[in-house]
Amino acid sequence: MDIAAQRKRGRPPKRIDGGLETRQALVRAGVIALTEKGFAATGIDDVLTQVGVPKGSFYHYFASKEAFGAELIDSYAAYFDHKLDRWLGDRRQPPLGRLHDFMADARRGMQRHDYRRGCLVGNLGQEMAALPESFRARLIEVLLGWQQRLQVCLEEAQAAGELAAGHDCAQLAGFFWIGWEGAVLRAKLERRAAPLDCFSRGYLALLGATAPEGFGFTKEG
Amino acid sequence: MDIAAQRKRGRPPKRIDGGLETRQALVRAGVIALTEKGFAATGIDDVLTQVGVPKGSFYHYFASKEAFGAELIDSYAAYFDHKLDRWLGDRRQPPLGRLHDFMADARRGMQRHDYRRGCLVGNLGQEMAALPESFRARLIEVLLGWQQRLQVCLEEAQAAGELAAGHDCAQLAGFFWIGWEGAVLRAKLERRAAPLDCFSRGYLALLGATAPEGFGFTKEG
DNA sequence: GGAATACTAGACTGGCCGGCTAGAAAATCA
DNA sequence: TGATTTTCTAGCCGGCCAGTCTAGTATTCC
């Protein structure tokens, strides 16, 4: 890496950003690595060579791999929360259309990375047995936040008459993330979008949405 | 381990089973380890000490960790195929009742192991990025087999009038395993049955099943 | 009975990975 | 300007892990 070659020993020239750049680069590379390979399979050296930073620097910025991991979860959570707020909170769209758009966007995202990147939270959730126990609560909390956001969106759908009033939005929102994580996992395994599409269709059918684009779970017609 | 204490050096007395016992014990322990921790996090030594077998024996029976892993997948697949055949093929029950019973059984299974064991296929699927590429096709194949079995069951449900004729059983079967893997993952993460229940209810609601035990996704009443 | 076979015993190796520490240069201050 | 502090880096260390190797012993085959 070019950056590594130019890097000199000793304190580097002061940067305008106050040296946050290196740290941020590590976090960014770490998040990518975790979405691809999970925590255990991601070596610190992987991240380091990716960014072009030597090991000593890493332990200047982070106390341990565990602390690093915790920060990666937070960073990903913040990123994803923002993403959800943008999609699901877009008042210019009807509520169910927002959900549909979010799924389509996520689909594009996975496709763009050749289905190599999944969901950081899903990956770490599966790994929990071999992970610092402190991660568990945080991961659950993050998922709950997403669930909450979707619940609000579904309630707005009810208010707009897009969703039958009888439905339990909390349950439906919970159901979505359970299944969506499964769909992302499967899409990564199969390296194709079909699982995402299958789950999207099925979920909208469960909501009883009138299929705008051939959605719905009945044979054509 | 007692077995280890009794184990003597040298060629052991011929066993009726032709020496399959040690090998089987390794496979059994391996499968358990993979359902709990996945492939990467499972050390060969873990399995070895668990069973009380020295390393030399392991490499007598298996060419490599990869070969061992491949066999674990097959073993788990065979076990699970059998399980599905028993539940979903039980002609004494109505088709949708069988599916319900299968889910209830799986739920009991997870509970029995304190939600520490998940699905071997799901675990390895998530890990694929760091796994021998040869595993991928096999994992997909296994899931397809499960899907096939459920599809047949759903078609029988249609024939029995339990399921609306318009539903696409192949799609619905695919949807189930996508979401079910997600539910198992989430149950393992949260160490409780709620995600399994949530998905079960939702899926049966999607089928349009008349809720026999309070299932369905609408607020009570 | 001697040779081949089947399996076990467990030390050893080489590589990788998380973590650590001495040290070097910029920044700050007297 | 020179001492001191702060900030960051180079590269080593110890532990773990897959896989190897040699030795050893009971059984079977010839």
Coordinates of C-alpha atoms (C1' of nucleotides) in Angstrom, one line a residue:
Chain A
M1 CA 0.0 0.0 0.0
D2 CA 1.4 3.4 -1.0
I3 CA 0.4 5.0 2.3
A4 CA 2.4 2.5 4.2
A5 CA 5.5 3.2 2.2
Q6 CA 5.4 7.0 3.0
R7 CA 4.6 6.4 6.6
K8 CA 7.6 7.5 8.8
R9 CA 8.6 6.4 12.2
G10 CA 7.7 8.7 15.1
R11 CA 5.0 11.3 15.6
P12 CA 3.5 12.3 12.3
P13 CA 2.9 15.9 11.2
K14 CA -0.2 17.3 12.9
R15 CA -3.3 16.8 10.8
I16 CA -6.1 19.2 10.6
D17 CA -8.5 16.5 11.7
G18 CA -6.5 15.9 14.8
G19 CA -5.4 12.4 13.7
L20 CA -8.9 11.1 13.5
E21 CA -8.4 10.1 9.9
T22 CA -6.3 7.0 10.7
R23 CA -8.8 5.9 13.4
Q24 CA -11.7 6.4 11.1
A25 CA -10.0 4.5 8.3
L26 CA -9.5 1.6 10.7
V27 CA -13.1 1.6 11.7
R28 CA -14.3 1.8 8.1
A29 CA -12.1 -1.1 7.1
G30 CA -13.1 -3.0 10.2
V31 CA -16.8 -2.7 9.5
I32 CA -16.3 -3.9 5.9
A33 CA -14.3 -6.9 7.1
L34 CA -16.9 -7.8 9.7
T35 CA -19.7 -7.6 7.2
E36 CA -17.7 -10.0 5.0
K37 CA -16.0 -12.4 7.3
G38 CA -17.3 -11.8 10.8
F39 CA -15.3 -11.1 13.9
A40 CA -13.2 -14.2 14.6
A41 CA -12.1 -14.6 11.0
T42 CA -11.0 -11.0 10.7
G43 CA -7.4 -10.6 11.8
I44 CA -6.2 -7.3 13.1
D45 CA -3.5 -7.5 10.5
D46 CA -6.1 -7.8 7.8
V47 CA -7.5 -4.5 8.7
L48 CA -4.1 -3.0 9.2
T49 CA -2.6 -3.9 5.8
Q50 CA -5.9 -2.9 4.2
V51 CA -5.5 0.6 5.6
G52 CA -1.7 0.7 5.5
V53 CA -1.2 1.2 9.2
P54 CA 1.3 -0.7 11.4
K55 CA 0.2 -2.7 14.4
G56 CA 1.6 -0.4 17.0
S57 CA -0.8 2.3 15.9
F58 CA -3.8 0.0 16.3
Y59 CA -3.2 -0.4 20.0
H60 CA -2.7 3.3 20.3
Y61 CA -6.2 3.8 19.1
F62 CA -7.9 0.8 20.6
A63 CA -7.4 -1.0 23.8
S64 CA -8.0 -4.5 22.4
K65 CA -9.7 -6.3 19.6
E66 CA -12.8 -6.6 21.7
A67 CA -12.9 -2.8 22.2
F68 CA -12.4 -2.4 18.5
G69 CA -15.2 -4.8 17.8
A70 CA -17.5 -3.0 20.1
E71 CA -16.8 0.3 18.3
L72 CA -17.4 -1.4 15.0
I73 CA -20.8 -2.5 16.1
D74 CA -21.7 1.0 17.2
S75 CA -20.4 2.5 14.0
Y76 CA -22.4 0.1 11.9
A77 CA -25.5 0.6 14.0
A78 CA -25.2 4.4 13.6
Y79 CA -24.8 4.0 9.9
F80 CA -27.7 1.7 9.6
D81 CA -30.0 3.6 11.9
H82 CA -29.4 6.6 9.7
K83 CA -30.1 4.6 6.6
L84 CA -33.4 3.3 8.0
D85 CA -34.4 6.8 9.1
R86 CA -33.9 8.0 5.6
W87 CA -35.9 5.2 3.9
L88 CA -38.6 4.4 6.4
G89 CA -39.1 8.0 7.5
D90 CA -39.4 9.4 4.0
R91 CA -42.7 11.2 4.3
R92 CA -42.9 11.8 0.6
Q93 CA -43.6 8.1 0.1
P94 CA -46.5 6.0 1.3
P95 CA -45.3 3.9 4.3
L96 CA -45.3 0.5 2.6
G97 CA -43.6 2.0 -0.4
R98 CA -40.8 3.1 1.9
L99 CA -40.3 -0.4 3.1
H100 CA -40.3 -1.7 -0.4
D101 CA -37.7 0.9 -1.4
F102 CA -35.5 0.1 1.6
M103 CA -35.5 -3.6 0.6
A104 CA -34.7 -2.7 -3.0
D105 CA -31.9 -0.5 -1.9
A106 CA -30.4 -3.2 0.3
R107 CA -30.7 -5.6 -2.6
R108 CA -28.7 -3.2 -4.8
G109 CA -26.2 -2.8 -2.1
M110 CA -25.6 -6.6 -1.8
Q111 CA -25.4 -6.9 -5.5
R112 CA -22.9 -4.1 -5.8
H113 CA -20.5 -6.0 -3.6
D114 CA -21.1 -9.3 -5.3
Y115 CA -23.0 -10.7 -2.4
R116 CA -19.9 -10.9 -0.4
R117 CA -21.0 -8.5 2.3
G118 CA -23.8 -9.3 4.6
C119 CA -25.1 -7.7 7.8
L120 CA -22.6 -7.1 10.5
V121 CA -25.2 -7.7 13.2
G122 CA -26.3 -10.9 11.7
N123 CA -22.7 -12.2 11.3
L124 CA -21.8 -11.4 14.9
G125 CA -25.0 -12.8 16.2
Q126 CA -24.2 -16.1 14.6
E127 CA -20.7 -16.0 16.1
M128 CA -21.8 -15.0 19.6
A129 CA -20.8 -18.4 21.0
A130 CA -17.2 -17.6 20.4
L131 CA -17.5 -13.8 21.1
P132 CA -17.1 -11.6 24.1
E133 CA -20.3 -11.8 26.0
S134 CA -20.5 -8.1 26.2
F135 CA -21.5 -8.0 22.5
R136 CA -24.7 -9.9 23.0
A137 CA -26.8 -7.2 24.7
R138 CA -25.6 -4.6 22.2
L139 CA -26.5 -6.6 19.2
I140 CA -30.0 -7.3 20.6
E141 CA -30.4 -3.6 21.3
V142 CA -29.4 -2.6 17.8
L143 CA -31.9 -5.1 16.3
L144 CA -34.6 -3.7 18.6
G145 CA -33.9 -0.2 17.4
W146 CA -34.4 -1.3 13.8
Q147 CA -37.6 -3.1 14.8
Q148 CA -38.9 0.0 16.5
R149 CA -38.3 2.0 13.4
L150 CA -40.2 -0.4 11.2
Q151 CA -43.0 -0.6 13.7
V152 CA -43.6 3.1 13.5
C153 CA -43.6 2.9 9.7
L154 CA -46.1 0.1 9.8
E155 CA -48.3 2.0 12.2
E156 CA -48.2 4.9 9.7
A157 CA -49.3 2.4 7.1
Q158 CA -52.2 1.5 9.2
A159 CA -53.1 5.1 9.7
A160 CA -52.9 5.6 5.9
G161 CA -55.1 2.6 5.3
E162 CA -52.4 0.6 3.6
L163 CA -52.4 -2.0 6.3
A164 CA -55.4 -3.7 7.9
A165 CA -56.0 -2.2 11.3
G166 CA -56.1 -5.6 13.0
H167 CA -52.4 -6.3 12.4
D168 CA -50.0 -6.2 15.3
C169 CA -47.3 -3.9 14.1
A170 CA -44.8 -4.8 16.8
Q171 CA -45.1 -8.5 16.0
L172 CA -44.8 -7.8 12.3
A173 CA -41.8 -5.6 12.7
G174 CA -40.1 -8.3 14.8
F175 CA -40.9 -10.9 12.1
F176 CA -39.4 -8.7 9.5
W177 CA -35.9 -8.5 11.0
I178 CA -35.9 -12.2 12.0
G179 CA -36.6 -13.1 8.4
W180 CA -34.5 -10.4 6.8
E181 CA -31.4 -11.5 8.5
G182 CA -32.1 -15.0 7.3
A183 CA -32.5 -13.7 3.7
V184 CA -29.3 -11.8 3.8
L185 CA -27.5 -14.8 5.1
R186 CA -28.9 -16.9 2.4
A187 CA -28.2 -14.4 -0.3
K188 CA -24.6 -14.3 0.8
L189 CA -24.4 -18.1 0.8
E190 CA -25.9 -18.4 -2.7
R191 CA -24.3 -15.2 -4.0
R192 CA -27.5 -14.1 -5.6
A193 CA -30.5 -11.9 -4.9
A194 CA -33.2 -14.5 -5.1
P195 CA -33.5 -15.1 -1.4
L196 CA -33.9 -11.4 -0.8
D197 CA -36.6 -11.2 -3.4
C198 CA -38.3 -14.3 -2.0
F199 CA -38.5 -12.9 1.4
S200 CA -39.5 -9.4 0.2
R201 CA -42.4 -10.8 -1.7
G202 CA -43.5 -13.1 1.1
Y203 CA -43.3 -10.4 3.7
L204 CA -45.4 -7.9 1.7
A205 CA -47.9 -10.7 1.1
L206 CA -48.1 -11.2 4.8
L207 CA -48.9 -7.6 5.2
G208 CA -51.7 -8.1 2.7
A209 CA -50.3 -5.5 0.4
T210 CA -51.9 -5.3 -3.0
A211 CA -49.0 -6.3 -5.2
P212 CA -47.7 -3.2 -7.0
E213 CA -45.0 -4.9 -9.0
G214 CA -46.0 -8.5 -9.2
F215 CA -45.5 -9.0 -5.5
G216 CA -47.6 -11.5 -3.7
F217 CA -47.2 -15.1 -3.1
T218 CA -49.8 -16.6 -5.4
K219 CA -49.1 -18.2 -8.7
E220 CA -49.4 -15.6 -11.5
G221 CA -52.9 -14.3 -12.0
Chain B
M1 CA -12.2 -38.5 30.2
D2 CA -12.8 -42.1 31.1
I3 CA -12.5 -43.4 27.6
A4 CA -9.1 -41.8 27.4
A5 CA -7.9 -43.5 30.5
Q6 CA -8.9 -46.9 29.3
R7 CA -7.4 -46.3 25.8
K8 CA -4.2 -48.3 25.4
R9 CA -1.4 -47.7 23.1
G10 CA -1.2 -49.9 20.0
R11 CA -3.7 -51.5 17.8
P12 CA -6.9 -52.0 19.8
P13 CA -8.8 -55.3 20.0
K14 CA -11.0 -55.7 17.0
R15 CA -14.4 -54.3 17.5
I16 CA -17.6 -55.7 16.1
D17 CA -18.3 -52.4 14.4
G18 CA -15.0 -52.5 12.7
G19 CA -13.6 -49.6 14.6
L20 CA -16.3 -47.2 13.6
E21 CA -17.0 -46.2 17.1
T22 CA -14.1 -43.8 17.5
R23 CA -14.8 -42.2 14.2
Q24 CA -18.5 -41.8 14.9
A25 CA -17.7 -40.3 18.3
L26 CA -15.5 -37.7 16.6
V27 CA -18.2 -36.9 14.1
R28 CA -20.9 -36.6 16.8
A29 CA -18.8 -34.3 18.9
G30 CA -17.8 -32.4 15.8
V31 CA -21.4 -31.8 14.8
I32 CA -22.3 -30.5 18.2
A33 CA -19.3 -28.2 18.2
L34 CA -20.3 -26.8 14.7
T35 CA -23.9 -26.2 15.8
E36 CA -22.6 -24.2 18.7
K37 CA -19.5 -22.4 17.5
G38 CA -19.2 -22.9 13.8
F39 CA -16.3 -24.2 11.8
A40 CA -13.5 -21.7 12.3
A41 CA -14.0 -21.3 16.1
T42 CA -13.9 -25.1 16.6
G43 CA -10.4 -26.3 17.1
I44 CA -9.6 -29.9 16.4
D45 CA -8.2 -30.2 19.9
D46 CA -11.6 -29.2 21.2
V47 CA -13.2 -32.1 19.6
L48 CA -10.3 -34.4 20.5
T49 CA -10.4 -33.7 24.2
Q50 CA -14.1 -33.9 24.2
V51 CA -14.1 -37.4 22.9
G52 CA -10.8 -38.4 24.6
V53 CA -8.9 -39.3 21.5
P54 CA -5.4 -38.2 20.6
K55 CA -4.4 -36.3 17.6
G56 CA -2.8 -39.2 15.8
S57 CA -6.1 -41.0 15.6
F58 CA -7.8 -38.0 14.1
Y59 CA -5.5 -37.8 11.2
H60 CA -5.8 -41.5 10.7
Y61 CA -9.5 -41.1 10.2
F62 CA -9.7 -37.7 8.4
A63 CA -7.4 -36.2 5.8
S64 CA -7.7 -32.7 7.1
K65 CA -10.0 -30.4 9.0
E66 CA -11.7 -29.5 5.7
A67 CA -12.4 -33.2 5.0
F68 CA -13.7 -33.5 8.5
G69 CA -15.9 -30.5 8.1
A70 CA -17.4 -31.9 4.9
E71 CA -18.3 -35.1 6.6
L72 CA -19.9 -33.2 9.5
I73 CA -22.1 -31.4 7.0
D74 CA -23.1 -34.6 5.5
S75 CA -23.8 -36.2 8.8
Y76 CA -25.9 -33.3 10.0
A77 CA -27.8 -33.3 6.7
A78 CA -28.6 -36.9 7.0
Y79 CA -29.8 -36.5 10.5
F80 CA -31.9 -33.5 9.6
D81 CA -33.3 -35.0 6.5
H82 CA -34.4 -38.0 8.6
K83 CA -36.0 -35.7 11.1
L84 CA -37.9 -33.8 8.5
D85 CA -39.1 -37.0 6.9
R86 CA -40.4 -38.1 10.2
W87 CA -42.2 -34.9 11.0
L88 CA -43.4 -33.6 7.6
G89 CA -44.1 -37.0 6.3
D90 CA -46.3 -38.2 9.2
R91 CA -49.4 -39.2 7.3
R92 CA -51.4 -39.5 10.6
Q93 CA -51.4 -35.8 11.0
P94 CA -52.9 -33.1 8.7
P95 CA -50.1 -31.5 6.7
L96 CA -50.1 -28.1 8.4
G97 CA -50.2 -29.8 11.7
R98 CA -47.0 -31.6 10.8
L99 CA -45.3 -28.4 10.1
H100 CA -46.5 -27.0 13.3
D101 CA -45.3 -30.0 15.2
F102 CA -41.9 -29.8 13.6
M103 CA -41.4 -26.2 14.7
A104 CA -42.6 -27.1 18.2
D105 CA -40.1 -29.9 18.3
A106 CA -37.2 -27.7 17.1
R107 CA -38.2 -25.2 19.7
R108 CA -38.0 -27.8 22.4
G109 CA -34.6 -28.9 21.0
M110 CA -33.2 -25.4 21.2
Q111 CA -34.6 -24.9 24.7
R112 CA -33.1 -28.2 25.9
H113 CA -29.6 -27.0 25.0
D114 CA -30.2 -23.6 26.5
Y115 CA -30.3 -22.0 23.1
R116 CA -26.6 -22.6 22.7
R117 CA -26.9 -24.8 19.6
G118 CA -28.2 -23.5 16.4
C119 CA -28.3 -24.9 12.9
L120 CA -25.1 -26.2 11.5
V121 CA -26.0 -25.2 8.0
G122 CA -26.9 -21.7 9.1
N123 CA -23.7 -21.3 11.0
L124 CA -21.5 -22.5 8.2
G125 CA -23.5 -20.4 5.7
Q126 CA -22.7 -17.3 7.6
E127 CA -19.0 -18.3 7.8
M128 CA -18.7 -19.1 4.1
A129 CA -16.4 -16.2 3.4
A130 CA -13.7 -17.7 5.5
L131 CA -14.5 -21.4 4.6
P132 CA -13.3 -23.8 1.9
E133 CA -15.3 -22.9 -1.2
S134 CA -16.2 -26.5 -1.6
F135 CA -18.7 -26.2 1.3
R136 CA -20.8 -23.7 -0.5
A137 CA -22.5 -25.9 -3.0
R138 CA -23.1 -28.6 -0.5
L139 CA -24.8 -26.2 2.0
I140 CA -27.1 -24.9 -0.7
E141 CA -27.9 -28.4 -1.8
V142 CA -28.8 -29.4 1.7
L143 CA -31.1 -26.4 2.1
L144 CA -32.8 -27.2 -1.2
G145 CA -33.5 -30.7 0.1
W146 CA -35.3 -29.3 3.1
Q147 CA -37.2 -26.9 0.9
Q148 CA -38.2 -29.8 -1.3
R149 CA -39.6 -31.7 1.6
L150 CA -41.6 -28.8 2.9
Q151 CA -42.9 -28.1 -0.6
V152 CA -44.4 -31.6 -0.8
C153 CA -46.0 -31.1 2.6
L154 CA -47.5 -27.8 1.5
E155 CA -48.8 -29.4 -1.6
E156 CA -50.5 -32.1 0.4
A157 CA -52.0 -29.3 2.5
Q158 CA -53.4 -27.8 -0.6
A159 CA -54.8 -31.2 -1.6
A160 CA -56.4 -31.5 1.8
G161 CA -57.9 -28.1 1.5
E162 CA -55.8 -26.7 4.3
L163 CA -54.1 -24.3 2.1
A164 CA -55.6 -22.1 -0.6
A165 CA -55.0 -23.5 -4.0
G166 CA -53.6 -20.3 -5.4
H167 CA -50.5 -20.3 -3.2
D168 CA -47.1 -21.1 -4.8
C169 CA -45.8 -23.9 -2.6
A170 CA -42.3 -23.8 -3.9
Q171 CA -42.0 -20.1 -3.1
L172 CA -43.6 -20.6 0.3
A173 CA -41.2 -23.5 1.1
G174 CA -38.2 -21.3 0.1
F175 CA -39.6 -18.5 2.2
F176 CA -39.8 -20.8 5.2
W177 CA -36.2 -21.9 5.4
I178 CA -34.9 -18.4 4.7
G179 CA -36.9 -17.1 7.6
W180 CA -36.4 -20.1 9.8
E181 CA -32.6 -19.8 9.7
G182 CA -33.0 -16.2 10.7
A183 CA -35.2 -17.2 13.6
V184 CA -32.8 -19.8 14.9
L185 CA -30.0 -17.3 14.6
R186 CA -32.0 -14.8 16.6
A187 CA -33.1 -17.3 19.2
K188 CA -29.4 -18.2 19.7
L189 CA -28.5 -14.6 20.0
E190 CA -31.3 -13.8 22.5
R191 CA -31.1 -17.1 24.3
R192 CA -34.9 -17.5 24.2
A193 CA -37.7 -19.0 22.2
A194 CA -39.5 -15.8 21.3
P195 CA -38.0 -15.4 17.9
L196 CA -38.9 -18.9 16.9
D197 CA -42.5 -18.3 18.1
C198 CA -42.7 -15.0 16.3
F199 CA -41.6 -16.6 13.1
S200 CA -43.8 -19.6 13.5
R201 CA -46.9 -17.5 14.1
G202 CA -46.1 -15.2 11.2
Y203 CA -45.4 -18.0 8.8
L204 CA -48.6 -19.8 9.6
A205 CA -50.5 -16.5 9.2
L206 CA -48.9 -16.2 5.8
L207 CA -50.3 -19.6 4.9
G208 CA -53.6 -18.3 5.9
A209 CA -54.0 -21.0 8.5
T210 CA -56.9 -20.7 10.8
A211 CA -55.1 -20.3 14.1
P212 CA -55.6 -23.4 16.1
E213 CA -53.7 -22.3 19.1
G214 CA -53.8 -18.6 19.2
F215 CA -51.7 -18.3 16.1
G216 CA -52.2 -15.6 13.6
F217 CA -50.7 -12.1 13.4
T218 CA -53.6 -10.0 14.5
K219 CA -54.2 -8.4 17.8
E220 CA -56.3 -10.7 20.0
G221 CA -59.8 -11.2 18.8
Chain C
dG1 C1' 6.6 -67.0 13.3
dG2 C1' 7.5 -63.2 10.5
dA3 C1' 5.5 -59.5 8.0
dA4 C1' 2.0 -56.4 7.1
dT5 C1' -1.8 -53.9 9.0
dA6 C1' -4.6 -50.9 11.9
dC7 C1' -4.7 -47.9 15.2
dT8 C1' -2.8 -45.0 19.2
dA9 C1' 0.5 -41.8 21.6
dG10 C1' 2.0 -37.5 21.9
dA11 C1' 5.9 -34.5 21.0
dC12 C1' 7.1 -31.2 17.5
dT13 C1' 6.9 -27.6 13.8
dG14 C1' 5.8 -23.6 11.4
dG15 C1' 2.6 -20.1 10.8
dC16 C1' -0.6 -16.8 12.4
dC17 C1' -2.6 -13.6 15.7
dG18 C1' -3.4 -10.7 19.6
dG19 C1' -0.9 -7.9 22.5
dC20 C1' 3.3 -5.2 24.1
dT21 C1' 7.1 -2.1 24.6
dA22 C1' 11.0 0.5 23.3
dG23 C1' 11.9 4.3 20.6
dA24 C1' 11.5 8.1 17.2
dA25 C1' 9.8 12.3 15.7
dA26 C1' 6.7 16.4 16.1
dA27 C1' 4.8 19.7 19.3
dT28 C1' 5.1 22.4 23.3
dC29 C1' 7.3 25.0 26.7
dA30 C1' 11.1 27.3 29.5
Chain D
dT1 C1' 17.1 26.8 21.6
dG2 C1' 17.1 22.9 24.1
dA3 C1' 14.4 20.1 27.3
dT4 C1' 10.1 17.8 27.9
dT5 C1' 5.9 16.0 26.6
dT6 C1' 2.8 14.0 23.4
dT7 C1' 1.8 11.1 19.7
dC8 C1' 2.5 7.5 17.0
dT9 C1' 5.2 3.4 15.0
dA10 C1' 8.5 -0.8 14.3
dG11 C1' 8.8 -5.0 15.2
dC12 C1' 9.1 -8.5 18.7
dC13 C1' 6.8 -12.1 21.9
dG14 C1' 4.2 -15.8 23.6
dG15 C1' 0.3 -18.7 22.8
dC16 C1' -2.6 -21.3 19.9
dC17 C1' -3.7 -24.3 16.2
dA18 C1' -3.6 -27.3 12.0
dG19 C1' -1.0 -30.6 10.6
dT20 C1' 3.4 -33.9 10.7
dC21 C1' 6.2 -37.4 12.3
dT22 C1' 8.1 -41.2 14.7
dA23 C1' 7.4 -44.7 17.7
dG24 C1' 4.8 -48.2 19.7
dT25 C1' 1.5 -52.2 20.2
dA26 C1' -2.1 -55.5 19.2
dT27 C1' -4.1 -58.0 15.5
dT28 C1' -4.3 -60.4 11.1
dC29 C1' -2.4 -62.6 7.0
dC30 C1' 0.7 -65.6 4.9

